[in-house]
CSV table of C-alpha atoms in Angstrom, one decimal:
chain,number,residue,atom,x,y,z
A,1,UNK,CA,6.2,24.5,-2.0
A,2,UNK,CA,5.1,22.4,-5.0
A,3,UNK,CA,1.8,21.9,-5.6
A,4,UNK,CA,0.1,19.4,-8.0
A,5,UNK,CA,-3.8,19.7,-8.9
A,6,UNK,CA,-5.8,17.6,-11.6
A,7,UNK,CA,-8.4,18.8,-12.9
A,8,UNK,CA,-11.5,16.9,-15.9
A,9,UNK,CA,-14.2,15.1,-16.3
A,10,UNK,CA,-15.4,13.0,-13.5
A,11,UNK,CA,-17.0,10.7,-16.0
A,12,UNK,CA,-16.5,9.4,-19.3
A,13,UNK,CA,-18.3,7.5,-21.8
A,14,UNK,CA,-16.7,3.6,-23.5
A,15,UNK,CA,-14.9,4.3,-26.3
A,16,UNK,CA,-14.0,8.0,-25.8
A,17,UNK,CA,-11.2,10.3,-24.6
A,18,UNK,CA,-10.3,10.7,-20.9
A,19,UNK,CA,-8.7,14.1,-20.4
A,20,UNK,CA,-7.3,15.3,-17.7
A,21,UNK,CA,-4.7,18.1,-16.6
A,22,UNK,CA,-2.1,18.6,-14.1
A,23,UNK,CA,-1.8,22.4,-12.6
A,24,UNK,CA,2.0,22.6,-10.6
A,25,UNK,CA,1.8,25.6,-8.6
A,26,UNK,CA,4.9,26.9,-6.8
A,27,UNK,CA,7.2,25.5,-9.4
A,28,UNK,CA,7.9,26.3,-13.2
A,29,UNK,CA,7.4,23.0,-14.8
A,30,UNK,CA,9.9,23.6,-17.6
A,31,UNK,CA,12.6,23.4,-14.2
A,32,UNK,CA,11.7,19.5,-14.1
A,33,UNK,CA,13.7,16.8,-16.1
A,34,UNK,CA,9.7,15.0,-16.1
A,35,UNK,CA,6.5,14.5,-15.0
A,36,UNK,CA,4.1,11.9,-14.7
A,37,UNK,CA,0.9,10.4,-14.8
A,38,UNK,CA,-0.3,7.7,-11.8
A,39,UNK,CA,-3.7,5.6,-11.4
A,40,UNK,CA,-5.1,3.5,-8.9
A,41,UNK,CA,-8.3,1.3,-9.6
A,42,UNK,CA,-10.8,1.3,-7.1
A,43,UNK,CA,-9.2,-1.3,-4.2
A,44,UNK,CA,-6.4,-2.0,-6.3
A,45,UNK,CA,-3.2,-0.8,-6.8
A,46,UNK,CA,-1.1,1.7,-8.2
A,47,UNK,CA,0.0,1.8,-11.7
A,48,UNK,CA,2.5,3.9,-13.7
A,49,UNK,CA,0.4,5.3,-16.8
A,50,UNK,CA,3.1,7.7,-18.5
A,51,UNK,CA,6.0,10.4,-18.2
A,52,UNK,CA,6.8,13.4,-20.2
A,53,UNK,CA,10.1,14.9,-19.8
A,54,UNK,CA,11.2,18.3,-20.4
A,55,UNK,CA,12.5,17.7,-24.0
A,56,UNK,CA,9.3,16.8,-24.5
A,57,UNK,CA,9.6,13.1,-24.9
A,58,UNK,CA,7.0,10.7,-23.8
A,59,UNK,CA,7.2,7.2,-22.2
A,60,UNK,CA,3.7,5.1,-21.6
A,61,UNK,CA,2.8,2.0,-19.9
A,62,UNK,CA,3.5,-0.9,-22.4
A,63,UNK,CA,-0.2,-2.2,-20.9
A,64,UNK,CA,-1.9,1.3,-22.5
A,65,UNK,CA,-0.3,0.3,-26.0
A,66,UNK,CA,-0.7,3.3,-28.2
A,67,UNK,CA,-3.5,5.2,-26.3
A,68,UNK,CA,-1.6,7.9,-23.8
A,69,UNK,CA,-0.2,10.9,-25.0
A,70,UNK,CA,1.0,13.4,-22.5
A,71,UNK,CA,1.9,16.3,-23.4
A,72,UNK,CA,3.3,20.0,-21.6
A,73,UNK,CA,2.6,23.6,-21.8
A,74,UNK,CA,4.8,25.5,-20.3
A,75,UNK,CA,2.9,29.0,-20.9
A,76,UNK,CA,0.6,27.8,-18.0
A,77,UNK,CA,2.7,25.4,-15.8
A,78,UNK,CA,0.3,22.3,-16.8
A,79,UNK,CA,0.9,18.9,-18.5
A,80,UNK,CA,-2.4,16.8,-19.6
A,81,UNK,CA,-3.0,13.2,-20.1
A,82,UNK,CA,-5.4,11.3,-23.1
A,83,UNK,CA,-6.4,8.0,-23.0
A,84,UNK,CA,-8.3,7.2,-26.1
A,85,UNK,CA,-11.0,4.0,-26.6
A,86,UNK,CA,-11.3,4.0,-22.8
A,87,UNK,CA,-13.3,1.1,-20.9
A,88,UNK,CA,-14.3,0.4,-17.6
A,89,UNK,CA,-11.2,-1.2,-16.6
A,90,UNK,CA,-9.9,2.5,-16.9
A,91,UNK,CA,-11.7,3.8,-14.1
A,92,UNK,CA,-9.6,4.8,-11.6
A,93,UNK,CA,-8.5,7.8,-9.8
A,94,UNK,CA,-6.0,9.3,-11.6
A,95,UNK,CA,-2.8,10.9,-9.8
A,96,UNK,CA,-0.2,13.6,-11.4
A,97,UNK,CA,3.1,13.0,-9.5
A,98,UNK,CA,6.7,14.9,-10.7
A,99,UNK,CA,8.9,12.2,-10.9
A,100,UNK,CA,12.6,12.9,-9.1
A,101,UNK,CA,16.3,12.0,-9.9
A,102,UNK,CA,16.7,9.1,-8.7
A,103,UNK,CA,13.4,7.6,-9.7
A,104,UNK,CA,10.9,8.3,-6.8
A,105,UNK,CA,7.4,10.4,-6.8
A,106,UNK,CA,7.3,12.9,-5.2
A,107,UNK,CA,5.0,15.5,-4.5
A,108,UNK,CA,1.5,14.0,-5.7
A,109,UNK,CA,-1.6,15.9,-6.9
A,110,UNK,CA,-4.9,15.1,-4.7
A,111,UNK,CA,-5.7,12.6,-7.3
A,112,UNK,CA,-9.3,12.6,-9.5
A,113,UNK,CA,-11.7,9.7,-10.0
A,114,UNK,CA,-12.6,9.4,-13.5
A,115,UNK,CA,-15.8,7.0,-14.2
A,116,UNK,CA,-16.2,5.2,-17.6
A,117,UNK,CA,-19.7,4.3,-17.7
A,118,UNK,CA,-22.5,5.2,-20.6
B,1,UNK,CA,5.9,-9.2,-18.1
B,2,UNK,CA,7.3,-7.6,-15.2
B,3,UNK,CA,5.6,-8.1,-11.6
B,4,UNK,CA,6.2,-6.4,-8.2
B,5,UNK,CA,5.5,-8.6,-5.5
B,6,UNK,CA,4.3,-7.2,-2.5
B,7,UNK,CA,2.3,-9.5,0.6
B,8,UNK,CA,-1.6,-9.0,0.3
B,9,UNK,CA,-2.1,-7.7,4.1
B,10,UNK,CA,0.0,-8.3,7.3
B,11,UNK,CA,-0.6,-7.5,11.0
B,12,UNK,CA,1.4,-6.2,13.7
B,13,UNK,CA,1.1,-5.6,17.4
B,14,UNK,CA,1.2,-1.8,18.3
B,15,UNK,CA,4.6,-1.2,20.0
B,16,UNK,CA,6.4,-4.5,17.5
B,17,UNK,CA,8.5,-4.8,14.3
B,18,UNK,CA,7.0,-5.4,10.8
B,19,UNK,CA,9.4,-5.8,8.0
B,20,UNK,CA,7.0,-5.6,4.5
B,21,UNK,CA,8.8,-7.1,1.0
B,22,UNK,CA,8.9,-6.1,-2.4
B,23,UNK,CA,10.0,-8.5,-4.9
B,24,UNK,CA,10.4,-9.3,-8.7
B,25,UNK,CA,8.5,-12.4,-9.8
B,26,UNK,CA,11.9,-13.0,-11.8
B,27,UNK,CA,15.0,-12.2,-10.3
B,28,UNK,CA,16.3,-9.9,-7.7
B,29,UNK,CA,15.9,-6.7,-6.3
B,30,UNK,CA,18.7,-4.4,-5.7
B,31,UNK,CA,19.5,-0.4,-5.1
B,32,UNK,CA,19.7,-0.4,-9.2
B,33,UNK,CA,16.2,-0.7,-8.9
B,34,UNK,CA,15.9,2.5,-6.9
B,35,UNK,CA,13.2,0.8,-5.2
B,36,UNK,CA,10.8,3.6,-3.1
B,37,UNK,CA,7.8,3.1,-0.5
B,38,UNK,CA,4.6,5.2,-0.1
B,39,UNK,CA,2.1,5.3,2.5
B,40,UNK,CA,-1.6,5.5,1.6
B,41,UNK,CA,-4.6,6.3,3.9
B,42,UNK,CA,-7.7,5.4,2.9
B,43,UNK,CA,-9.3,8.1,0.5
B,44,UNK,CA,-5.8,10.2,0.6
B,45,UNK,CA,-2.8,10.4,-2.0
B,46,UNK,CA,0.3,8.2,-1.3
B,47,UNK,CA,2.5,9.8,0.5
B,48,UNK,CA,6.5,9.3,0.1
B,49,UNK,CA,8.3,7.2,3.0
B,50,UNK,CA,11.4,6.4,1.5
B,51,UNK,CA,13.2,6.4,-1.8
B,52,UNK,CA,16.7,5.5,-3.1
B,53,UNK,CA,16.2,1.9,-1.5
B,54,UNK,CA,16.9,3.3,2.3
B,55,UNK,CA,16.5,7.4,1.8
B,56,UNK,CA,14.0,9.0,4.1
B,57,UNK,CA,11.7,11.4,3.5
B,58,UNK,CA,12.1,14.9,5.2
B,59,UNK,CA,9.3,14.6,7.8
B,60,UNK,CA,9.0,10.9,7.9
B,61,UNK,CA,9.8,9.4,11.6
B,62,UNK,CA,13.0,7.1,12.0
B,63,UNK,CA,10.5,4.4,13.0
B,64,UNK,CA,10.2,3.4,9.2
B,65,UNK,CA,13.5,2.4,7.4
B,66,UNK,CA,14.0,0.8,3.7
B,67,UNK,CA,16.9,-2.2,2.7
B,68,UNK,CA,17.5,-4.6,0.9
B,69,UNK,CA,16.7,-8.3,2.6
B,70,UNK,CA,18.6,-10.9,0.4
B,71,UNK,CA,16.7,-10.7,-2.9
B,72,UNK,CA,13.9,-7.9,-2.1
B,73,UNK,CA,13.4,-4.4,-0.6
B,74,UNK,CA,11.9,-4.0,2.8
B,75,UNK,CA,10.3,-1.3,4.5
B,76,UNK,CA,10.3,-2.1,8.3
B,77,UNK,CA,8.8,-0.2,10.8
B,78,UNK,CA,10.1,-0.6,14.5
B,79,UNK,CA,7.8,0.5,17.1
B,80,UNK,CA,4.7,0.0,15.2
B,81,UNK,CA,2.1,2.6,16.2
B,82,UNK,CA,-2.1,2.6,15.7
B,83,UNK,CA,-1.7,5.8,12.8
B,84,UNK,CA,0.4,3.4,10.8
B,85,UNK,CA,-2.4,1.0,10.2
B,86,UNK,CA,-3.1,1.8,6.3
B,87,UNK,CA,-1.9,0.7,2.9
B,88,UNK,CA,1.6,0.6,1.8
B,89,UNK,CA,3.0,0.6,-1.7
B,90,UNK,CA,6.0,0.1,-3.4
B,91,UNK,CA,7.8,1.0,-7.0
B,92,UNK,CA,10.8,0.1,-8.3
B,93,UNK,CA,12.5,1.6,-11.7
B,94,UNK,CA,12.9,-0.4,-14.6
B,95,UNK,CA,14.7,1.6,-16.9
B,96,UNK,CA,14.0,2.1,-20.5
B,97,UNK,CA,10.7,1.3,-21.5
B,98,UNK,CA,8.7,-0.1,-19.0
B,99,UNK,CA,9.9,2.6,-16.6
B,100,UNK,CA,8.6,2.2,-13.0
B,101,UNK,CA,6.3,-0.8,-12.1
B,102,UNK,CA,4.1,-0.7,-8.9
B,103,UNK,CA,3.3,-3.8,-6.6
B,104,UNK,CA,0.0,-4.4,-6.0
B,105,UNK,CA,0.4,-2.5,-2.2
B,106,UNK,CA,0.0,-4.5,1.6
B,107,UNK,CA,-2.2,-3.8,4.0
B,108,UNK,CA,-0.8,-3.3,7.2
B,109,UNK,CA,-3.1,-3.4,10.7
B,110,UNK,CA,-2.0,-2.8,13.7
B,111,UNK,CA,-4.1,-4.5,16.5
């Protein structure tokens, strides 16, 4: 059975890096064509932040401009997510999800709220 | 820009039909859109319902089904039950570059 778990920093300061990381369990991540990267503000809804797919391309949000990267290491079935210059409209809880053929998520991680306050 | 319509909240009767939307602010949706639902409890990850426009998930009860209703998708539920009361969300695939693009989710009560 796959298994998704984030894992980072519950709280981040304006202006920095958010990092967070994706441990799949039950499942060699170099098997999937991609993963991805999910967040949900508080009582709002979800948005698509960014994929990574097995060649090691990257696709982001057009919203996030130039301040994802996602990236993979196979070595310890994990893929990680930065989001540079971060604000508080980038709080949210943050979900890693392996996206399938056919363009539906599925499983999810847990999800992990990140905080950007100083 | 690109935006997923979804209705803000809706009710239903326990035991009645509900039939939630998912639209495109411009233009229509269609299975080229591979449009998929979730289910989200309060506190909880989403949880897959159904994918590939009308595809259940394994586990999911044939209460919920997915279509296309003229120019969205729709996720009804027939036989609407208490445990169904919660948010639900939908995505649909864009393609190249924007990739997939969320609506803002409906909150469904059943009372």
């Amino acid at each position: 059975q796959v298994q998704l778990q984030e894992s980072g920093p519950g709280l981040v300061k304006p202006s920095e890096t958010l990092s967070l990381t994706c441990t799949v369990s039950g499942y060699s991540i170099s098997s999937a064509y991609y993963w991805g990267w999910i967040r949900q503000p508080p009582g709002k809804g979800l948005e698509w932040v960014g994929s990574i797919y097995r060649g090691g391309s990257t696709y982001s949000n057009p919203s996030l401009k130039s301040r994802v990267t996602i990236s993979l290491d196979t070595s310890k079935d994990q893929f990680s997510l930065k989001l540079t210059s971060v604000t508080a409209a980038d709080t949210a809880v943050y979900y890693c999800a392996r996206p399938r053929v056919g363009h539906w998520f599925d499983p999810w991680g847990q999800g992990t709220l990140v905080t950007v306050s100083s | 820009q690109t935006v997923v319509t979804q209705e803000p909240s809706f009710s239903v009767s326990p035991g009645g039909t509900v039939t939630l939307t998912c639209g495109l602010s411009s233009g229509s949706v269609s299975t080229s859109y591979y449009p998929s639902w979730y289910q989200q409890t309060p506190g909880h990850a989403p949880r897959t319902l159904i994918y590939n426009t009308n595809i259940r998930s394994s586990g999911v009860p044939d209460r919920f089904s997915g279509s296309i209703l003229g120019n969205k998708a729709a996720l009804t539920i027939t036989g609407a039950q208490a445990e169904d009361e919660c948010d639900y969300h939908c995505v649909l695939y864009m393609g190249s570059g924007i990739h997939w693009v969320f609506g803002g989710g409906t909150k469904l009560t059943v009372l």
